[in-house]
Amino acid sequence: MARGIRNDEAMLAFLLLQIVSFCGSWPLSTNSRWIVDDASGKRVKLACVNWPSHLEPMIAEGLEKKPINVIVKKISETGFNCVRFTWSTYMFTRPDYGNLTVSKSLERFNLSAAKAGIAKNNPRFLNMSVVQLHKAVVDELGKNKVMVVLDNHVSRPTWCCSGDGNGFFGDADFSPEEWLRGLAAVAKAYKAHPAVVGMSMRNELRGSRQNEADWYKYMQQGANTIHAQSPDFLVIVSGLNFDNNLGFLKSKPLAVNVRNKLVYEAHWYSFGIPAEKWAAQTNQLCATVTKWARDNYLFLIAGNNSFPLFLSEFGINQRGDDLADNRYISCLLAAVAEADLDWALWALQGSYILREGHVNLEEIYGVLDINWDHPRNPAFLDKLQVVRQINQDFKSKHPTYYILFHPLSGQCVHVVKNDIVVATCKNASRWDHHQDGGPIRLAGSPWCLGVAGDGTTPRVSKDCSSKWKLVSSTGLHLAAQDGRGKHLCLEKNASDSKLVTKKCLCVGDNLADLPTCAQNPEAQWFKLIPANI
Ligand SMILES: *[C@@H]1O[C@H](CO)[C@@H](O)[C@H](O)[C@H]1NC(C)=O
Ligand SMILES: *[C@@H]1O[C@H](CO)[C@@H](O)[C@H](O)[C@H]1NC(C)=O
Ligand SMILES: *[C@@H]1O[C@H](CO)[C@@H](O)[C@H](O)[C@H]1NC(C)=O
Ligand SMILES: *[C@@H]1O[C@H](CO)[C@@H](O)[C@H](O)[C@H]1NC(C)=O
Ligand SMILES: *[C@@H]1O[C@H](CO)[C@@H](O)[C@H](O)[C@H]1NC(C)=O
Ligand SMILES: *[C@@H]1O[C@H](CO)[C@@H](O)[C@H](O)[C@H]1NC(C)=O
């Protein structure tokens, strides 16, 4: 018995060690374009949600609505393993900001309802300073094994972005020296914190002062400052023009000495393209914005000198009624799934305590509803499965198979008995596809995907004569010829989960885009996602 007990104890100790090593201080590093866990050597994928704590009150949004443990549970339950948690420089450089208690900070803006809400939901936070509160939130995330990226969002606590003095080095509120002190203070405060995996150096540089020379100078200083203080952290470098542009790195790399810790970040929204244009030219716009993303930042993950790219903001109006957002997100998901990027959705919060002078302002891009009770749009969260999962890692340079992703449904193609359907991407069917215009074959089998006819289910059989081409400027339509030589496109049947082949939408007989098109081609968008896991 004694021996048995010892064994149990040993087993328990072993299990505890396992748990600790899983949730514990996992320094992350980079291996070419991948983020990896130092301890296991395995790829870690950041599937984060943004959670602001940088607005005027300097208080993580939502603490006035729900207890912290409830919010953190919701983060995990809605499918995120990580939070991009924001802070403003002054919180960590100016005692008259950072040492304000939560109560005082709210009283300054007469936010009595929020104060009452925190007293009710999180009473222990009222007497903390806003800096202590920031740490308490990170601690709670860590306890729940949620990784944290700390994002320096602004200098003066406020909503960003235009004409706010927070845009670029030298702006009214953006002293480079104070910014560096802030980075050092945060890197020091969170050094060796088990939850924190990295620091995002500055959100959305912008405005009339922005220029490449200063970018290189200050990014170098910022990276070295973080690394000197906390050498385990990933150092995450953002671009110019609202974090939309890192294209200049093609001609001049950033010279920093942070070993294998350097990660770049970028943002991708639908802003600036009117819905009418999306409605009339969905294929062309998707091709244009995907090329734009490639030229501005996706290029960083390719080639011999590649880096991880963290898509640290993207998102949609989650009420679902914004046509531009709805088309953009399918297009984005195809590109992000193919690239297997690390990412952070904008955003968690269903509401803000105070934003741009509005009290309790709703965030329609928020995962949670205005009361922080329920996910606003569970179907949208389901669509993120393909980008949540790891499809590729660094062990092989080449895909060993593909999964066939349908961005509109957020699902992937499965062959189930005699049916060909879309369902969860977790266990999608695996395909071989060696060249554009070649067969699409179930991996390791003699069975190929074939056109049967207009409006009918494609067949999966030993007939491998269907040659599938990636057509339209997006390359997202998969077309092959029927018996009479007419090209038909793969499509998800609107009212069930089955696939059919039909006349290609918004694509002419020459397989190029129609100049304009009133139909929505998204039902026919598919992406072969390379995988090797
Ligand atoms: C807040 O006050 C403490 C001493 O009470 C000081 O050590 C700390 O630096 C102050 N915080 C800031 C942000 O200045
Ligand atoms: C808060 O309320 C007081 C008293 O009504 C008023 O004098 C003050 O201007 C208010 N402050 C803000 C920031 O609204
Ligand atoms: C906060 O501090 C005040 C004054 O020191 C005290 O009266 C109050 O009980 C404290 N509240 C909490 C929740 O600790
Ligand atoms: C990448 O490295 C390989 C092997 O060293 C070399 O053959 C190839 O030309 C390089 N590619 C580029 C784009 O530099
Ligand atoms: C895929 O997973 C779903 C549930 O997640 C399950 O219902 C289904 O049977 C699985 N399919 C295959 C082919 O394993
Ligand atoms: C597509 O769905 C409709 C409505 O459910 C159904 O009538 C039709 O048979 C389906 N088409 C195929 C090819 O399964």
XYZ file of C-alpha atoms and ligand atoms in Angstrom:
617
model
C 0.000 0.000 0.000
C 2.708 2.451 0.980
C 4.350 1.881 -2.324
C 1.023 2.405 -4.023
C 0.539 5.662 -2.209
C 3.988 6.828 -3.229
C 3.165 6.024 -6.809
C -0.061 7.962 -6.586
C 1.793 10.870 -5.106
C 4.383 10.668 -7.824
C 1.637 10.526 -10.413
C -0.137 13.493 -8.838
C 3.103 15.478 -8.749
C 3.669 14.545 -12.381
C 0.180 15.643 -13.360
C 0.572 18.922 -11.499
C 3.859 19.514 -13.254
C 2.144 18.887 -16.567
C -0.568 21.388 -15.706
C 1.934 23.963 -14.543
C 4.017 23.560 -17.654
C 0.902 23.993 -19.770
C -0.385 27.176 -18.171
C 2.912 28.323 -16.754
C 5.474 30.822 -17.914
C 5.688 29.826 -21.490
C 8.144 31.957 -23.185
C 7.296 31.970 -26.848
C 9.808 32.466 -29.614
C 9.793 32.506 -33.366
C 10.916 29.849 -35.799
C 10.906 31.418 -39.272
C 7.331 32.632 -39.708
C 5.901 30.605 -36.840
C 5.443 31.325 -33.151
C 6.604 28.386 -31.057
C 6.563 27.377 -27.406
C 10.139 27.249 -26.094
C 9.407 24.371 -23.744
C 7.792 21.946 -26.172
C 9.167 23.304 -29.443
C 5.607 23.116 -30.800
C 3.786 25.776 -32.711
C 1.473 27.997 -30.642
C -1.246 29.860 -32.487
C -2.509 33.147 -31.072
C -6.281 33.245 -31.503
C -6.905 36.425 -29.555
C -9.645 38.899 -28.909
C -8.954 42.579 -28.231
C -9.978 43.882 -24.811
C -9.505 47.628 -24.263
C -8.351 49.187 -21.030
C -6.906 52.363 -22.508
C -9.853 54.773 -22.717
C -10.305 57.753 -20.357
C -11.265 55.725 -17.266
C -8.277 53.334 -17.822
C -10.478 50.446 -16.703
C -10.957 47.209 -18.603
C -14.357 47.480 -20.269
C -17.156 45.354 -18.867
C -16.032 45.124 -15.250
C -19.044 47.299 -14.460
C -21.302 44.712 -16.117
C -19.999 41.300 -15.024
C -17.594 39.759 -12.485
C -14.091 39.363 -13.876
C -14.142 35.555 -13.655
C -17.372 35.461 -15.651
C -15.884 37.640 -18.402
C -12.705 35.576 -18.586
C -14.728 32.356 -18.825
C -16.702 33.856 -21.692
C -13.432 34.595 -23.506
C -12.442 30.926 -23.393
C -15.933 29.676 -24.127
C -16.223 31.825 -27.226
C -13.078 30.201 -28.615
C -10.169 32.523 -27.847
C -6.913 31.389 -26.260
C -5.495 34.876 -25.904
C -6.308 38.519 -25.251
C -4.696 41.587 -26.776
C -5.057 43.750 -23.701
C -4.555 47.470 -24.201
C -2.952 50.129 -22.041
C -2.183 53.806 -22.418
C 1.297 55.183 -21.798
C 0.269 57.682 -19.107
C -1.064 54.884 -16.897
C 2.520 53.718 -16.452
C 4.426 57.002 -16.640
C 2.320 59.558 -14.748
C 1.297 59.071 -11.113
C -1.715 61.374 -11.565
C -3.064 58.778 -13.998
C -1.643 55.426 -12.897
C -2.168 55.971 -9.189
C -5.792 57.022 -9.487
C -8.050 54.512 -7.827
C -10.758 52.967 -9.917
C -13.336 54.951 -7.890
C -11.546 58.244 -8.398
C -10.974 57.611 -12.050
C -14.703 57.070 -12.602
C -15.689 60.010 -10.406
C -13.609 62.359 -12.580
C -16.129 61.751 -15.372
C -19.210 61.472 -13.156
C -19.532 57.808 -14.141
C -21.660 56.902 -11.154
C -23.515 54.041 -12.843
C -20.231 52.391 -13.828
C -18.924 52.874 -10.312
C -22.049 51.271 -8.872
C -21.653 48.463 -11.416
C -18.078 47.768 -10.353
C -19.107 47.984 -6.679
C -21.686 45.313 -7.402
C -19.771 43.013 -9.752
C -16.145 43.504 -8.757
C -16.076 45.301 -5.396
C -12.446 44.442 -4.663
C -11.362 46.549 -7.645
C -12.799 49.894 -6.477
C -9.930 50.709 -4.157
C -7.213 49.520 -6.506
C -5.240 51.918 -8.610
C -5.930 51.580 -12.322
C -2.459 50.037 -12.712
C -3.191 47.479 -9.995
C -6.462 46.732 -11.733
C -4.663 46.199 -15.048
C -2.497 43.603 -13.363
C -5.472 41.989 -11.609
C -7.112 41.436 -15.003
C -3.931 39.924 -16.448
C -3.652 37.679 -13.360
C -7.198 36.419 -13.877
C -6.520 35.719 -17.560
C -3.390 33.807 -16.557
C -5.297 31.756 -13.991
C -7.568 30.667 -16.811
C -4.704 29.854 -19.180
C -5.530 32.716 -21.494
C -2.384 34.194 -23.028
C -1.957 37.973 -22.992
C -0.381 40.358 -25.489
C -0.011 43.820 -23.934
C -0.790 46.510 -26.484
C 0.338 50.122 -26.113
C -2.703 51.697 -27.730
C -2.375 55.457 -27.082
C -0.379 57.827 -24.871
C -3.154 59.918 -23.339
C -6.022 57.639 -22.338
C -8.717 58.089 -24.987
C -10.358 56.507 -27.990
C -8.158 56.811 -31.014
C -7.774 57.977 -33.843
C -7.957 61.188 -35.786
C -6.426 64.460 -34.628
C -6.059 63.119 -31.113
C -2.368 63.919 -30.580
C -1.600 60.224 -30.175
C -0.837 59.387 -33.813
C 2.893 59.600 -34.291
C 6.141 60.342 -32.505
C 6.265 64.066 -31.839
C 2.492 64.612 -31.767
C 1.176 66.678 -28.844
C 0.632 63.643 -26.598
C 3.245 61.359 -28.077
C 6.673 61.995 -26.637
C 9.048 59.256 -27.833
C 10.974 59.452 -24.574
C 7.863 58.988 -22.454
C 6.695 56.168 -24.721
C 9.984 54.338 -24.155
C 9.651 54.843 -20.399
C 6.153 53.397 -20.604
C 7.338 50.358 -22.556
C 10.114 49.790 -20.025
C 7.713 50.139 -17.083
C 5.228 47.658 -18.550
C 7.926 45.182 -19.607
C 9.298 45.361 -16.065
C 5.916 45.143 -14.325
C 4.961 42.032 -16.293
C 8.365 40.401 -16.578
C 8.039 36.649 -15.993
C 4.259 36.963 -15.597
C 2.926 33.530 -16.544
C 0.175 34.943 -18.778
C 2.053 37.538 -20.787
C 3.614 36.300 -24.023
C 4.500 39.566 -25.710
C 4.079 43.275 -26.178
C 2.521 45.071 -29.103
C 4.671 48.161 -29.450
C 2.208 50.838 -30.576
C -1.234 50.667 -32.093
C -2.015 52.317 -35.441
C 0.723 54.881 -36.068
C -0.832 57.554 -38.219
C -1.160 61.213 -39.076
C 0.766 63.938 -40.816
C 4.012 63.385 -38.905
C 4.437 59.740 -39.865
C 7.556 58.920 -41.837
C 9.725 55.876 -42.413
C 12.943 57.318 -40.979
C 11.372 57.893 -37.575
C 9.617 54.545 -37.789
C 12.922 52.683 -38.123
C 14.524 54.763 -35.398
C 11.799 54.389 -32.797
C 10.782 50.804 -33.556
C 14.405 49.868 -33.016
C 14.554 51.738 -29.713
C 11.215 50.347 -28.575
C 12.148 46.762 -29.451
C 15.471 47.030 -27.676
C 13.799 48.616 -24.627
C 11.258 45.799 -24.276
C 13.839 43.113 -24.922
C 16.352 44.530 -22.440
C 13.724 44.626 -19.721
C 11.924 41.378 -20.463
C 13.918 39.169 -22.837
C 11.261 36.423 -22.874
C 8.579 38.573 -24.495
C 7.676 38.515 -28.144
C 8.340 41.995 -29.473
C 5.493 42.891 -31.805
C 6.143 45.668 -34.307
C 3.335 47.578 -36.009
C 3.332 49.466 -39.288
C 2.481 52.905 -40.587
C -0.844 54.267 -41.790
C -3.108 52.736 -39.101
C -1.027 49.557 -39.108
C -1.896 48.960 -42.734
C 1.586 49.330 -44.170
C 4.778 47.396 -43.635
C 5.569 47.316 -47.349
C 8.714 49.395 -46.910
C 10.366 46.419 -45.142
C 10.824 44.833 -48.577
C 13.571 47.320 -49.371
C 14.962 47.920 -45.889
C 14.724 45.378 -43.060
C 14.354 46.533 -39.458
C 17.690 46.081 -37.682
C 16.931 44.957 -34.146
C 18.741 42.582 -31.896
C 15.946 40.760 -30.108
C 16.996 37.211 -31.048
C 14.060 35.076 -32.143
C 11.377 37.328 -30.656
C 10.415 39.624 -33.517
C 6.825 39.472 -34.756
C 5.051 41.976 -37.013
C 1.446 43.014 -36.692
C -1.087 44.502 -39.093
C -4.757 45.457 -39.293
C -7.353 44.677 -41.951
C -10.844 46.218 -41.996
C -13.457 46.835 -44.679
C -13.353 50.591 -44.095
C -13.364 52.922 -47.064
C -15.095 50.763 -49.668
C -18.819 51.487 -50.001
C -21.337 48.660 -49.788
C -22.683 49.390 -53.294
C -19.261 48.720 -54.709
C -18.951 45.458 -52.810
C -22.408 44.464 -54.034
C -21.590 45.092 -57.693
C -17.986 43.871 -57.829
C -17.499 41.330 -55.085
C -14.937 39.233 -56.945
C -12.834 42.169 -58.111
C -12.806 43.845 -54.712
C -11.852 40.667 -52.937
C -8.972 40.208 -55.382
C -7.926 43.843 -54.906
C -7.957 43.860 -51.102
C -6.200 40.493 -50.914
C -3.440 41.769 -53.176
C -3.295 44.923 -51.050
C -2.820 42.829 -47.896
C -0.145 40.744 -49.627
C 1.786 43.804 -50.809
C 1.505 45.619 -47.493
C 2.167 42.841 -44.987
C 1.316 39.244 -45.949
C 4.596 39.104 -47.893
C 6.397 38.997 -44.534
C 5.504 35.339 -43.953
C 6.993 34.227 -47.282
C 10.520 33.691 -48.489
C 13.789 32.962 -46.759
C 13.744 35.825 -44.303
C 10.208 35.402 -43.028
C 8.587 36.545 -39.788
C 5.365 35.705 -37.967
C 2.582 38.148 -38.810
C -0.036 38.819 -36.127
C -3.248 40.161 -37.682
C -3.910 42.057 -34.488
C -7.162 43.722 -35.576
C -9.921 42.750 -37.976
C -13.628 42.459 -37.382
C -17.167 43.049 -38.548
C -20.405 44.554 -37.448
C -21.680 41.466 -35.678
C -25.327 42.419 -36.051
C -24.802 40.905 -39.484
C -26.526 43.647 -41.459
C -23.504 45.316 -43.046
C -23.094 44.081 -46.623
C -19.544 45.414 -47.021
C -18.409 43.749 -43.787
C -20.101 40.480 -44.692
C -18.379 40.197 -48.064
C -15.043 41.442 -46.772
C -14.961 38.883 -43.965
C -15.380 35.896 -46.318
C -12.583 37.266 -48.443
C -10.372 37.897 -45.413
C -11.010 34.474 -43.890
C -9.945 32.766 -47.125
C -6.630 34.658 -47.065
C -6.029 34.320 -43.325
C -6.845 30.599 -43.349
C -4.504 30.010 -46.274
C -1.717 31.919 -44.511
C -2.541 30.310 -41.140
C -1.854 33.623 -39.383
C -1.915 34.441 -35.713
C -4.678 36.962 -35.077
C -6.788 39.067 -32.716
C -10.402 39.875 -33.427
C -11.733 43.364 -32.728
C -13.285 43.034 -30.170
C -14.567 41.472 -26.961
C -16.516 44.393 -25.493
C -20.242 44.727 -26.022
C -20.009 48.254 -24.623
C -17.666 50.959 -23.393
C -17.855 52.663 -20.010
C -17.107 55.956 -21.799
C -16.101 56.445 -25.404
C -15.904 59.728 -27.297
C -18.115 61.383 -24.673
C -20.802 58.693 -24.763
C -21.565 56.769 -21.600
C -22.255 53.037 -21.981
C -21.724 53.148 -25.735
C -22.548 49.915 -27.573
C -19.819 48.206 -29.653
C -21.483 46.436 -32.560
C -18.148 44.822 -33.464
C -18.199 43.250 -30.004
C -18.309 39.490 -29.446
C -20.579 40.072 -26.443
C -23.888 41.905 -26.363
C -24.289 45.286 -24.675
C -25.033 43.644 -21.321
C -22.059 41.257 -21.652
C -24.487 38.334 -21.236
C -24.307 36.394 -24.487
C -22.370 36.251 -27.719
C -23.922 38.725 -30.129
C -23.442 36.396 -33.097
C -22.554 32.763 -32.306
C -22.695 31.853 -36.015
C -19.904 34.318 -36.743
C -17.776 32.878 -33.940
C -18.298 29.396 -35.424
C -16.947 30.677 -38.720
C -13.620 31.366 -37.045
C -12.931 27.655 -36.505
C -10.713 27.298 -39.565
C -8.477 30.161 -38.437
C -8.569 29.044 -34.799
C -7.083 25.653 -35.575
C -3.481 24.975 -36.541
C -3.362 23.716 -40.115
C 0.360 24.073 -40.780
C 3.567 24.195 -38.838
C 7.259 24.514 -39.511
C 8.018 20.828 -39.733
C 7.420 20.655 -43.454
C 7.845 23.409 -46.016
C 5.218 21.842 -48.272
C 1.599 21.024 -47.651
C 0.968 17.311 -47.332
C -2.754 17.785 -48.055
C -5.430 20.466 -48.372
C -8.738 21.083 -46.712
C -11.420 22.744 -48.802
C -12.800 25.781 -46.996
C -16.066 27.545 -47.822
C -15.724 31.027 -46.277
C -19.396 32.035 -46.520
C -20.490 29.177 -44.254
C -17.184 29.078 -42.387
C -17.212 25.338 -42.939
C -15.140 22.795 -44.821
C -15.938 20.067 -47.296
C -16.530 16.549 -46.011
C -17.207 13.375 -47.920
C -19.697 11.410 -45.855
C -20.711 8.110 -47.450
C -22.184 9.177 -50.781
C -22.747 12.777 -49.845
C -20.465 15.702 -50.253
C -21.303 18.357 -47.696
C -19.844 21.208 -45.673
C -19.367 20.720 -41.926
C -16.875 21.673 -39.231
C -13.308 22.342 -40.377
C -12.004 20.406 -37.359
C -12.117 17.069 -39.150
C -12.574 18.082 -42.778
C -11.767 15.677 -45.598
C -8.187 15.854 -46.843
C -7.473 16.460 -50.502
C -4.543 16.319 -52.913
C -4.311 18.999 -55.558
C -1.017 19.271 -57.356
C -1.694 21.864 -59.991
C -4.247 24.388 -61.113
C -6.245 22.604 -63.802
C -5.598 19.183 -62.276
C -7.820 16.735 -60.426
C -8.845 17.159 -56.777
C -8.360 13.788 -55.148
C -9.227 12.538 -51.660
C -5.784 12.207 -50.079
C -4.407 8.707 -50.146
C -7.284 7.353 -52.224
C -8.177 6.790 -55.864
C -11.324 8.937 -55.461
C -11.650 12.286 -57.204
C -14.117 15.154 -57.142
C -16.024 15.293 -60.416
C -18.654 17.411 -62.129
C -21.865 15.435 -62.635
C -24.044 18.137 -64.177
C -25.646 21.525 -63.819
C -27.499 21.736 -60.507
C -26.497 18.318 -59.319
C -24.221 17.046 -56.564
C -20.631 16.560 -57.679
C -19.499 12.961 -57.648
C -16.652 11.414 -55.697
C -15.485 8.480 -57.781
C -12.535 6.863 -59.482
C -13.263 9.023 -62.509
C -10.535 11.649 -62.203
C -11.245 13.389 -65.503
C -12.568 16.668 -64.004
C -9.811 19.256 -64.224
C -10.439 21.930 -61.609
C -9.374 25.487 -62.308
C -9.224 28.334 -59.798
C -11.089 31.024 -61.729
C -12.114 34.703 -61.475
C -9.627 37.285 -60.242
C -10.041 35.907 -56.715
C -9.080 32.353 -57.642
C -11.840 31.421 -55.214
C -14.166 29.793 -57.751
C -13.424 26.141 -58.475
C -14.568 25.359 -62.020
C -14.478 22.208 -64.134
C -16.191 21.222 -67.389
C -19.309 19.147 -67.734
C -19.799 16.545 -70.467
C -20.542 19.252 -73.026
C -17.456 21.301 -72.236
C -19.294 23.956 -70.240
C -17.565 25.214 -67.105
C -19.517 24.774 -63.888
C -18.533 26.053 -60.460
C -18.665 24.309 -57.128
C -21.350 25.871 -54.936
C -22.869 25.254 -51.541
C -26.571 24.663 -51.916
C -28.325 27.582 -50.273
C -30.811 25.643 -48.201
C -28.829 22.616 -47.030
C -25.229 21.664 -46.419
C -24.782 19.829 -49.726
C -22.556 20.837 -52.600
C -23.721 21.260 -56.177
C -22.100 22.416 -59.400
C -23.739 25.312 -61.203
C -23.193 28.054 -63.703
C -20.356 30.211 -62.370
C -21.629 33.392 -60.677
C -20.220 36.757 -61.772
C -17.739 34.904 -63.965
C -17.975 35.072 -67.769
C -17.576 32.246 -70.289
C -13.907 33.223 -70.529
C -13.665 32.461 -66.776
C -12.828 36.077 -65.938
C -14.920 38.379 -63.731
C -17.965 40.066 -65.225
C -17.384 43.842 -64.966
C -20.344 44.151 -62.614
C -22.761 41.583 -61.295
C -25.893 41.834 -59.190
C -25.499 38.347 -57.752
C -23.483 37.399 -54.699
C -20.777 34.937 -55.778
C -19.813 33.996 -52.221
C -21.777 30.716 -52.303
C -19.177 29.623 -54.885
C -16.085 30.765 -53.022
C -13.857 27.907 -51.886
C -10.245 27.928 -50.784
C -7.843 25.002 -50.765
C -6.110 25.482 -47.421
C -2.635 23.950 -47.272
C -2.090 21.709 -44.266
C 0.597 19.409 -42.934
C -0.514 18.579 -39.403
C 2.261 55.310 -7.822
O 2.743 55.535 -6.526
C 3.773 54.676 -6.119
C 4.143 55.027 -4.676
O 2.990 55.218 -3.923
C 4.970 54.804 -7.013
O 5.938 53.857 -6.660
C 4.529 54.546 -8.450
O 5.596 54.754 -9.325
C 3.383 55.435 -8.829
N 2.867 55.095 -10.128
C 3.095 55.831 -11.198
C 2.475 55.382 -12.473
O 3.751 56.813 -11.150
C -19.608 66.229 -12.984
O -20.684 66.730 -12.299
C -20.427 67.986 -11.647
C -21.621 68.354 -10.798
O -22.798 68.200 -11.495
C -20.113 69.027 -12.713
O -19.799 70.248 -12.103
C -18.916 68.541 -13.527
O -18.670 69.420 -14.584
C -19.168 67.167 -14.086
N -17.935 66.665 -14.708
C -17.903 66.027 -15.884
C -16.568 65.568 -16.372
O -18.908 65.827 -16.531
C -12.097 51.214 0.158
O -11.439 52.167 0.968
C -12.330 52.931 1.790
C -11.536 54.018 2.469
O -10.286 53.547 2.859
C -13.005 52.002 2.770
O -13.926 52.706 3.561
C -13.728 50.915 1.988
O -14.280 49.963 2.878
C -12.800 50.215 1.016
N -13.591 49.342 0.200
C -13.213 48.110 -0.124
C -14.147 47.342 -1.004
O -12.189 47.634 0.274
C 16.169 30.961 -50.442
O 17.200 30.065 -50.030
C 17.448 29.027 -50.941
C 18.454 28.056 -50.303
O 19.454 28.760 -49.625
C 17.934 29.619 -52.251
O 18.168 28.587 -53.176
C 16.862 30.563 -52.796
O 17.321 31.204 -53.958
C 16.495 31.612 -51.769
N 15.332 32.366 -52.239
C 15.304 33.681 -52.265
C 14.034 34.282 -52.761
O 16.222 34.369 -51.896
C -16.508 15.321 -37.491
O -16.820 15.851 -36.218
C -18.198 15.930 -35.971
C -18.403 16.564 -34.633
O -17.440 17.513 -34.358
C -18.814 14.536 -35.984
O -20.211 14.656 -35.816
C -18.511 13.884 -37.311
O -18.957 12.565 -37.282
C -17.037 13.915 -37.605
N -16.837 13.425 -38.944
C -15.870 12.590 -39.268
C -15.797 12.204 -40.728
O -15.070 12.166 -38.466
C -30.655 21.972 -52.711
O -31.604 22.278 -51.713
C -32.942 22.226 -52.169
C -33.839 22.676 -51.045
O -33.543 21.976 -49.863
C -33.271 20.815 -52.609
O -34.588 20.783 -53.114
C -32.313 20.400 -53.698
O -32.523 19.057 -54.026
C -30.889 20.549 -53.207
N -29.994 20.245 -54.314
C -29.156 19.240 -54.284
C -28.335 19.026 -55.497
O -29.022 18.535 -53.293
